[in-house]
């Protein structure tokens, strides 16, 4: 009994000592009064003693173990003295606690914490929705400043500590904690919304990647990427269909062995141009197949960019074997057509000319036997026959001028321009020179193109003058056909009527047969210009001898 009364007395003394104000050590040897452990206060640097520890919500005195007695352990769970904590426990506690006084703290966090504390005080003061909106705004600002959820937790922690510091009773502290829970949820809403938006963006990116992958895998053209050192990084499945190679046989290997040796310099130049940031025009290469043959392909390349840097080449290759076969068939068809035109022109020029000459002889004999009055009528008939003969001569020359075979393209075009000018009154000038003799197929194609262009001008352009000009550009011959007619809007007219409606189908087909290109420049009221480019050999003077 005595021992029990002794223990009760000691406990009462400790309780009185705990509830009484205590004087603790302070910096510079001063002392200050500390509130009882039941009253919450904010710590300041240098404070020590028996007062409330707001970092873990417990009084250090209460962590001190009770005296061991019968049936008691020396250290009950949850009541360890701080000195009993290990270095790792203290490091974690320091990492969790907020830094006070601005030592190494982001000033944005302090500012937001003050704003959050004002919102919490406003909510406790009965401002309700306005305080919740203010807490939401704190969360939005935290997100906008690039701070994370842990920074938001620090803001909430400091704000709640400030509210608890102003609470005097357990009821006020409980009310502050409940209010803190509501504001905590409200301030985290911007993070939740941002997280949902990120999820939506990630889902959209996955869907986009899936669509892109399906597009690449099902494309009829070979889609590939090259590294900066010319190694194949990716290939879509159609590569296997076209070449017969397995993709695994070439991925990670150099692209060069696939290219026909004569085409390799062109391929290397195009890759270097792309890596330098350029976008070269389409070009053709021949690619090795598994069977050992080479497949003609049309290539288009562009830089592959990652984080603003060119890291490789993205390319698309199309098998043009069928197109080349069609072009070859068209070339043979045009050659056969030219032969037929040549035969018709020969018949008109020679055979019809001989018949007309015979008619003239017969008429001359008849004129000698008839009286003078009748001879005058025969002269009128002879004049009409002369006109017919002239028309047949012009027609035969336009169908297939022998001057084209004998003298070349420029004299033939000057003859053509003179004939069209006489018939239509259109002024036509021919400037420049194609240079040395061109291959027969090229000269014939250019002659027919100019001929058809002049026909289009006389029918549709309402022009007064046409200028035909030739120039050489390396291994290409450029021809410009420009009129001063009505002009037209090229995209609109092409979309509505197509190439055939523009009267350019024949021109395009002839250019395809010789590997040429056509560009149309026109505006309403500003005339039209056809820009034609045809590849030619560096020296083609010997092509004339091939005609004979």
XYZ file of C-alpha atoms in Angstrom:
548
model
C 0.000 0.000 0.000
C 2.796 2.379 0.889
C 4.564 1.714 -2.356
C 1.343 2.247 -4.282
C 0.743 5.610 -2.575
C 4.352 6.549 -3.310
C 3.920 5.829 -6.994
C 0.665 7.836 -7.120
C 2.373 10.792 -5.502
C 5.247 10.681 -7.957
C 2.845 10.542 -10.886
C 0.907 13.543 -9.549
C 4.132 15.502 -9.150
C 5.173 14.717 -12.662
C 1.770 15.797 -13.993
C 1.942 19.081 -12.106
C 5.449 19.644 -13.303
C 4.385 18.884 -16.869
C 1.404 21.261 -16.833
C 3.332 24.110 -15.241
C 5.134 26.633 -17.426
C 8.750 25.706 -17.850
C 11.831 27.836 -18.435
C 14.060 26.404 -21.107
C 17.397 27.303 -22.605
C 17.492 29.792 -25.444
C 20.263 31.183 -27.665
C 22.848 33.585 -26.162
C 22.318 32.176 -22.660
C 18.823 33.644 -22.334
C 15.808 31.694 -21.165
C 12.182 31.876 -22.082
C 8.950 30.527 -20.731
C 7.479 27.592 -22.633
C 3.816 26.741 -22.796
C 2.626 23.525 -21.250
C 2.861 20.447 -23.352
C -0.874 20.559 -24.027
C -0.530 23.897 -25.875
C 0.880 23.680 -29.414
C 3.593 26.130 -30.464
C 5.836 26.394 -33.497
C 9.480 25.518 -32.956
C 12.137 28.056 -33.692
C 15.810 27.400 -34.304
C 17.709 27.007 -31.022
C 14.693 26.102 -28.868
C 15.139 23.074 -26.673
C 13.426 21.706 -23.598
C 10.210 20.217 -22.464
C 7.660 21.643 -24.894
C 5.450 20.454 -27.716
C 7.256 18.894 -30.667
C 5.087 19.814 -33.634
C 7.036 17.674 -36.051
C 5.525 14.477 -34.758
C 2.743 15.882 -32.517
C 4.205 14.414 -29.314
C 5.732 15.917 -26.184
C 9.344 14.806 -25.741
C 8.628 14.325 -22.039
C 5.948 11.819 -22.908
C 8.468 9.851 -24.925
C 10.598 9.310 -21.824
C 10.165 5.693 -20.557
C 8.456 5.098 -17.241
C 10.399 3.548 -14.422
C 10.530 -0.169 -14.825
C 8.417 -1.999 -12.343
C 6.950 -5.391 -11.873
C 5.305 -6.494 -15.078
C 6.579 -3.466 -17.030
C 9.109 -3.501 -19.781
C 11.906 -1.028 -19.745
C 10.663 0.595 -22.960
C 7.044 0.247 -23.936
C 6.287 0.284 -27.652
C 5.682 3.791 -29.003
C 7.317 5.487 -25.999
C 10.996 5.439 -26.934
C 13.126 8.338 -25.815
C 14.553 10.373 -28.715
C 18.035 9.413 -27.607
C 17.088 5.793 -28.301
C 16.547 6.591 -32.034
C 19.332 5.554 -34.371
C 21.125 7.858 -36.861
C 19.034 6.538 -39.788
C 15.782 7.262 -37.910
C 16.903 10.802 -37.140
C 17.982 11.337 -40.794
C 14.557 10.272 -42.030
C 12.847 12.502 -39.500
C 14.930 15.496 -40.600
C 14.115 14.709 -44.255
C 10.396 14.650 -43.454
C 10.185 17.808 -41.413
C 9.751 21.172 -43.112
C 12.649 23.583 -42.951
C 11.749 26.732 -41.125
C 13.128 30.204 -41.446
C 13.820 30.008 -45.186
C 17.047 27.982 -44.892
C 17.331 26.304 -48.329
C 13.572 26.462 -48.994
C 12.017 27.422 -52.315
C 10.500 30.877 -51.744
C 7.518 29.812 -53.874
C 6.762 27.107 -51.327
C 6.803 29.639 -48.435
C 4.539 31.992 -50.356
C 2.091 29.242 -51.255
C 2.131 27.929 -47.684
C 1.149 31.379 -46.414
C -1.652 31.529 -48.980
C -2.837 28.064 -47.986
C -2.805 29.065 -44.302
C -4.954 32.100 -45.129
C -7.377 29.852 -46.995
C -7.560 27.498 -44.019
C -8.149 30.383 -41.617
C -10.819 31.700 -43.951
C -12.564 28.349 -43.974
C -12.436 28.197 -40.160
C -13.871 31.700 -40.113
C -16.886 30.503 -42.101
C -15.969 31.691 -45.621
C -16.766 28.226 -46.975
C -16.791 28.090 -50.780
C -14.501 31.081 -51.184
C -11.864 29.401 -48.995
C -12.187 26.152 -50.937
C -11.712 28.082 -54.185
C -8.654 29.756 -52.670
C -7.217 26.318 -51.772
C -7.874 25.124 -55.324
C -6.037 28.174 -56.636
C -3.066 27.364 -54.388
C -2.909 23.897 -55.932
C -3.189 25.333 -59.435
C -0.378 27.814 -58.767
C 1.783 25.047 -57.309
C 1.310 23.054 -60.499
C 1.896 26.106 -62.713
C 5.192 26.875 -60.973
C 6.471 23.416 -61.826
C 6.295 22.122 -58.254
C 5.362 18.553 -57.466
C 3.054 16.697 -55.124
C 5.715 16.564 -52.386
C 6.019 20.351 -52.542
C 2.237 20.556 -52.259
C 2.406 18.306 -49.210
C 4.934 20.703 -47.652
C 2.635 23.641 -48.402
C -0.286 21.837 -46.743
C 1.869 20.804 -43.781
C 3.049 24.335 -43.070
C -0.389 25.798 -43.546
C -1.916 23.286 -41.159
C 0.802 23.897 -38.564
C 0.056 27.607 -38.628
C -3.638 26.914 -38.077
C -2.914 24.482 -35.261
C -0.572 26.976 -33.640
C -3.484 29.388 -33.260
C -5.753 26.722 -31.729
C -6.111 26.839 -27.938
C -8.391 23.930 -27.193
C -8.635 20.323 -28.362
C -11.937 21.192 -30.031
C -10.303 23.954 -32.073
C -7.482 21.645 -33.085
C -9.940 18.938 -34.111
C -11.925 21.464 -36.161
C -8.719 22.709 -37.794
C -7.726 19.148 -38.731
C -11.135 18.456 -40.309
C -10.933 21.724 -42.256
C -7.395 20.817 -43.330
C -8.670 17.534 -44.758
C -11.234 19.322 -46.941
C -8.762 21.926 -48.164
C -6.174 19.228 -48.771
C -8.533 17.457 -51.167
C -9.480 20.723 -52.862
C -5.875 21.814 -53.358
C -4.976 18.448 -54.898
C -7.715 18.653 -57.533
C -5.454 20.450 -60.084
C -2.925 17.629 -59.737
C -5.682 15.068 -60.261
C -6.921 16.905 -63.333
C -3.394 17.208 -64.702
C -2.854 13.509 -64.081
C -6.009 12.693 -66.014
C -4.933 14.932 -68.867
C -1.556 13.197 -68.939
C -3.341 9.853 -69.054
C -5.513 11.065 -71.926
C -2.470 12.354 -73.813
C -0.630 9.083 -73.227
C -3.649 7.155 -74.469
C -3.857 9.377 -77.554
C -0.131 8.894 -78.164
C -0.485 5.129 -77.887
C -3.436 5.179 -80.290
C -1.510 7.417 -82.680
C 1.520 5.137 -82.502
C -0.720 2.144 -83.142
C -2.263 3.822 -86.192
C 1.182 4.847 -87.433
C 2.500 1.347 -86.960
C -0.471 -0.114 -88.871
C 0.054 2.427 -91.643
C 3.755 1.612 -91.911
C 3.250 -2.133 -91.736
C 0.505 -2.165 -94.384
C 2.057 0.398 -96.738
C 2.844 -0.704 -100.279
C 6.070 1.317 -100.279
C 9.227 0.496 -98.359
C 9.555 2.797 -95.338
C 12.954 2.780 -93.670
C 15.232 4.785 -91.398
C 18.995 5.150 -91.526
C 21.371 6.155 -88.774
C 23.836 8.978 -89.305
C 26.505 6.443 -90.292
C 24.310 4.874 -92.985
C 23.072 1.791 -91.134
C 19.508 0.517 -91.479
C 17.572 1.041 -88.257
C 14.021 0.086 -89.287
C 12.314 -1.568 -92.268
C 8.630 -2.251 -92.796
C 7.384 -5.699 -93.921
C 6.929 -4.791 -97.607
C 10.742 -4.746 -97.908
C 10.645 -8.527 -97.642
C 7.860 -8.772 -100.244
C 9.667 -6.648 -102.836
C 13.277 -7.751 -102.391
C 12.942 -11.274 -101.005
C 15.360 -10.441 -98.174
C 14.464 -10.934 -94.526
C 14.538 -7.717 -92.547
C 16.681 -9.300 -89.860
C 19.403 -9.878 -92.453
C 19.863 -6.129 -92.977
C 18.794 -4.358 -89.803
C 21.847 -2.824 -88.159
C 23.923 -3.210 -91.319
C 25.126 -0.634 -93.834
C 22.722 0.392 -96.558
C 25.421 0.683 -99.256
C 25.729 -3.034 -100.236
C 22.067 -3.007 -101.299
C 22.656 -0.257 -103.882
C 23.760 -0.864 -107.460
C 27.447 0.172 -107.632
C 26.911 2.834 -110.298
C 24.130 4.417 -108.205
C 26.099 4.445 -104.958
C 27.622 7.965 -105.372
C 24.146 9.414 -105.918
C 22.787 7.601 -102.852
C 25.685 8.795 -100.657
C 25.243 12.377 -101.860
C 21.531 12.333 -101.044
C 22.132 10.945 -97.535
C 24.736 13.604 -96.819
C 22.382 16.304 -98.080
C 19.645 15.095 -95.730
C 22.009 14.944 -92.748
C 22.949 18.542 -93.572
C 19.293 19.539 -93.193
C 18.337 19.619 -96.881
C 15.354 17.963 -98.541
C 16.545 16.672 -101.944
C 14.077 15.903 -104.761
C 13.009 12.400 -105.680
C 15.707 10.225 -107.189
C 16.042 6.718 -108.541
C 18.256 3.872 -107.340
C 18.552 0.221 -108.197
C 18.355 -2.141 -105.210
C 19.747 -5.657 -104.963
C 17.195 -8.441 -104.492
C 17.818 -11.866 -103.007
C 17.707 -13.388 -106.503
C 20.696 -11.249 -107.528
C 18.767 -8.939 -109.869
C 18.379 -5.219 -109.262
C 15.002 -3.609 -108.697
C 14.469 0.001 -109.856
C 13.106 2.213 -107.103
C 12.014 5.799 -106.670
C 13.290 7.273 -103.394
C 12.224 10.211 -101.265
C 14.242 11.093 -98.147
C 13.864 13.612 -95.335
C 15.732 14.320 -92.070
C 14.793 12.332 -88.978
C 14.769 14.737 -86.046
C 14.915 13.935 -82.331
C 14.852 16.711 -79.725
C 15.675 19.288 -82.368
C 18.712 17.401 -83.703
C 19.052 15.497 -86.991
C 19.822 11.926 -85.969
C 19.268 10.066 -89.224
C 17.299 9.689 -92.433
C 13.650 8.775 -92.928
C 13.016 7.421 -96.405
C 10.276 6.003 -98.613
C 11.093 3.803 -101.603
C 8.659 2.719 -104.291
C 9.154 -0.163 -106.696
C 8.840 1.342 -110.194
C 9.397 -1.849 -112.157
C 5.835 -1.836 -113.516
C 6.013 1.851 -114.301
C 9.255 1.432 -116.212
C 7.700 -1.410 -118.187
C 4.717 0.794 -118.967
C 7.026 3.625 -120.003
C 8.936 1.259 -122.233
C 5.696 0.039 -123.807
C 4.605 3.643 -124.302
C 7.965 4.452 -125.878
C 7.541 1.620 -128.350
C 3.984 2.746 -129.047
C 5.138 6.297 -129.733
C 7.858 5.013 -132.016
C 5.309 2.963 -133.927
C 3.007 5.970 -134.074
C 5.822 8.147 -135.378
C 6.549 5.593 -138.066
C 2.909 5.619 -139.101
C 2.845 9.409 -139.120
C 6.007 9.416 -141.190
C 4.360 7.061 -143.702
C 1.256 9.272 -143.943
C 3.356 12.414 -144.303
C 5.376 10.735 -147.043
C 2.196 9.740 -148.837
C 0.809 13.270 -148.639
C 4.039 14.904 -149.676
C 5.258 12.572 -152.377
C 2.344 10.562 -153.711
C -0.302 13.267 -153.476
C 2.238 15.792 -154.779
C 2.939 13.620 -157.813
C -0.766 13.232 -158.538
C -1.272 16.996 -158.313
C 1.672 17.539 -160.654
C 0.037 15.170 -163.163
C -3.220 17.097 -162.858
C -1.381 20.335 -163.636
C 0.098 18.775 -166.790
C -3.290 17.549 -167.982
C -4.864 20.925 -167.342
C -2.092 22.626 -169.330
C -2.787 20.333 -172.296
C -6.523 21.009 -172.054
C -5.927 24.758 -171.871
C -4.110 24.726 -175.213
C -7.084 23.057 -176.935
C -9.827 25.250 -175.443
C -10.811 28.786 -176.372
C -9.520 31.718 -174.351
C -12.751 32.132 -172.357
C -12.575 28.525 -171.169
C -8.853 28.770 -170.439
C -9.603 31.458 -167.852
C -11.807 28.998 -165.950
C -9.041 26.415 -166.075
C -6.649 28.940 -164.532
C -9.030 29.306 -161.586
C -9.037 25.530 -161.174
C -5.237 25.490 -161.388
C -5.049 28.176 -158.665
C -7.221 26.070 -156.357
C -5.022 23.070 -157.023
C -1.976 25.118 -156.039
C -3.632 25.989 -152.711
C -4.473 22.346 -152.141
C -0.882 21.393 -152.890
C 0.397 24.014 -150.439
C -1.950 22.834 -147.709
C -0.909 19.226 -148.243
C 2.730 20.245 -148.081
C 2.199 22.088 -144.792
C 0.160 19.217 -143.410
C 2.819 16.683 -144.294
C 5.520 18.810 -142.723
C 3.514 19.242 -139.528
C 2.793 15.547 -139.353
C 6.444 14.630 -139.717
C 8.754 17.299 -141.064
C 11.659 15.870 -142.957
C 13.565 18.917 -141.792
C 13.511 17.431 -138.256
C 15.418 14.371 -139.462
C 17.702 16.313 -141.794
C 18.555 19.529 -139.875
C 17.441 19.013 -136.267
C 15.013 20.365 -133.724
C 15.511 24.123 -133.942
C 15.028 24.472 -137.731
C 11.996 22.191 -137.512
C 10.457 24.352 -134.764
C 11.132 27.541 -136.736
C 9.383 25.970 -139.724
C 6.478 24.937 -137.476
C 6.223 28.415 -135.926
C 6.201 30.021 -139.389
C 3.387 27.764 -140.559
C 1.222 28.352 -137.470
C 1.794 32.116 -137.708
C 0.641 32.185 -141.333
C -2.525 30.232 -140.560
C -3.521 31.956 -137.296
C -1.789 35.345 -137.268
C -0.138 34.458 -133.943
C 3.341 35.921 -133.465
C 5.761 33.143 -132.478
C 9.443 33.544 -131.633
C 12.035 30.806 -131.124
C 15.073 31.772 -129.025
C 18.078 29.873 -127.772
C 19.350 26.605 -129.130
C 19.076 23.000 -127.983
C 22.781 22.625 -128.712
C 24.104 19.576 -130.489
C 21.792 17.028 -132.048
C 19.656 15.142 -129.564
C 18.561 11.503 -129.669
C 15.750 10.969 -132.196
C 13.195 10.099 -129.510
C 13.983 13.291 -127.566
C 13.842 15.558 -130.627
C 10.573 14.012 -131.743
C 9.055 14.314 -128.264
C 10.035 17.990 -127.935
C 8.735 18.775 -131.411
C 5.373 17.154 -130.640
C 5.176 18.902 -127.262
C 5.729 22.347 -128.801
C 3.278 21.484 -131.557
C 0.554 20.505 -129.070
C 1.277 23.542 -126.876
C 0.806 25.854 -129.882
C -2.457 24.108 -130.699
C -3.677 24.730 -127.130
C -2.681 28.404 -127.356
C -4.566 28.965 -130.613
C -7.679 27.229 -129.247
C -7.903 28.503 -125.669
C -5.398 31.189 -124.678
C -6.604 34.173 -126.769
C -2.960 35.180 -126.976
C -1.157 37.469 -129.417
C 2.411 36.279 -128.869
C 4.154 33.035 -127.941
C 7.837 32.829 -126.947
C 9.706 29.510 -127.218
C 13.127 29.465 -125.520
C 15.757 26.746 -125.043
C 18.627 26.557 -122.558
C 21.061 23.961 -121.239
C 21.501 23.210 -117.560
C 24.187 20.578 -117.111
C 22.803 17.292 -118.401
C 19.294 18.722 -118.829
C 17.657 20.636 -121.674
C 15.122 23.238 -120.556
C 12.361 24.508 -122.823
C 10.001 27.351 -121.959
C 6.757 27.995 -123.880
C 5.171 31.247 -122.681
C 2.120 33.091 -124.008
C 0.453 36.397 -123.104
C -3.063 34.993 -123.094
C -5.874 34.803 -120.551
C -4.172 32.374 -118.163
C -5.981 30.280 -115.540
C -5.792 29.065 -111.942
C -3.787 25.855 -112.170
C -4.882 24.021 -108.945
C -8.568 24.815 -109.444
C -8.620 23.858 -113.115
C -6.613 20.691 -112.531
C -8.899 19.609 -109.678
C -11.994 20.238 -111.788
C -10.872 18.925 -115.161
C -7.619 17.016 -114.644
C -4.667 16.824 -116.987
C -6.856 15.843 -119.928
C -9.031 18.912 -119.446
C -5.926 21.079 -119.540
C -4.901 19.545 -122.857
C -1.688 18.276 -121.287
C -2.218 14.524 -121.260
C -0.318 13.997 -124.507
C 2.488 16.311 -123.372
C 2.877 14.474 -120.055
C 2.889 11.061 -121.730
C 5.590 12.097 -124.179
C 7.695 13.525 -121.362
C 7.305 10.337 -119.343
C 8.622 8.386 -122.312
C 11.892 10.377 -122.313
C 12.155 10.899 -118.521
C 11.215 14.594 -118.628
C 9.243 16.795 -116.247
C 6.566 19.450 -116.739
C 5.795 22.470 -114.570
C 2.908 24.849 -115.281
C 2.987 28.484 -114.184
C -0.186 30.485 -114.806
C -2.466 33.093 -113.261
C -5.736 34.504 -114.556
C -4.952 37.477 -116.787
C -1.171 36.877 -116.714
C -0.715 34.237 -119.398
C 0.696 30.723 -119.123
C 4.189 29.258 -119.137
C 5.114 25.610 -119.622
C 8.526 24.731 -118.175
C 9.837 21.493 -119.671
C 13.010 19.717 -118.572
C 14.407 16.727 -120.459
C 17.552 14.798 -119.466
C 20.143 14.612 -122.244
C 23.595 13.115 -122.563
C 26.610 15.362 -122.178
C 27.577 14.677 -125.778
C 24.963 13.670 -128.323
C 26.542 14.842 -131.550
C 26.873 11.301 -132.728
C 23.106 10.763 -132.410
C 22.653 12.277 -135.879
C 24.664 9.492 -137.409
C 22.387 6.961 -135.769
C 19.473 8.298 -137.837
C 21.021 7.343 -141.148
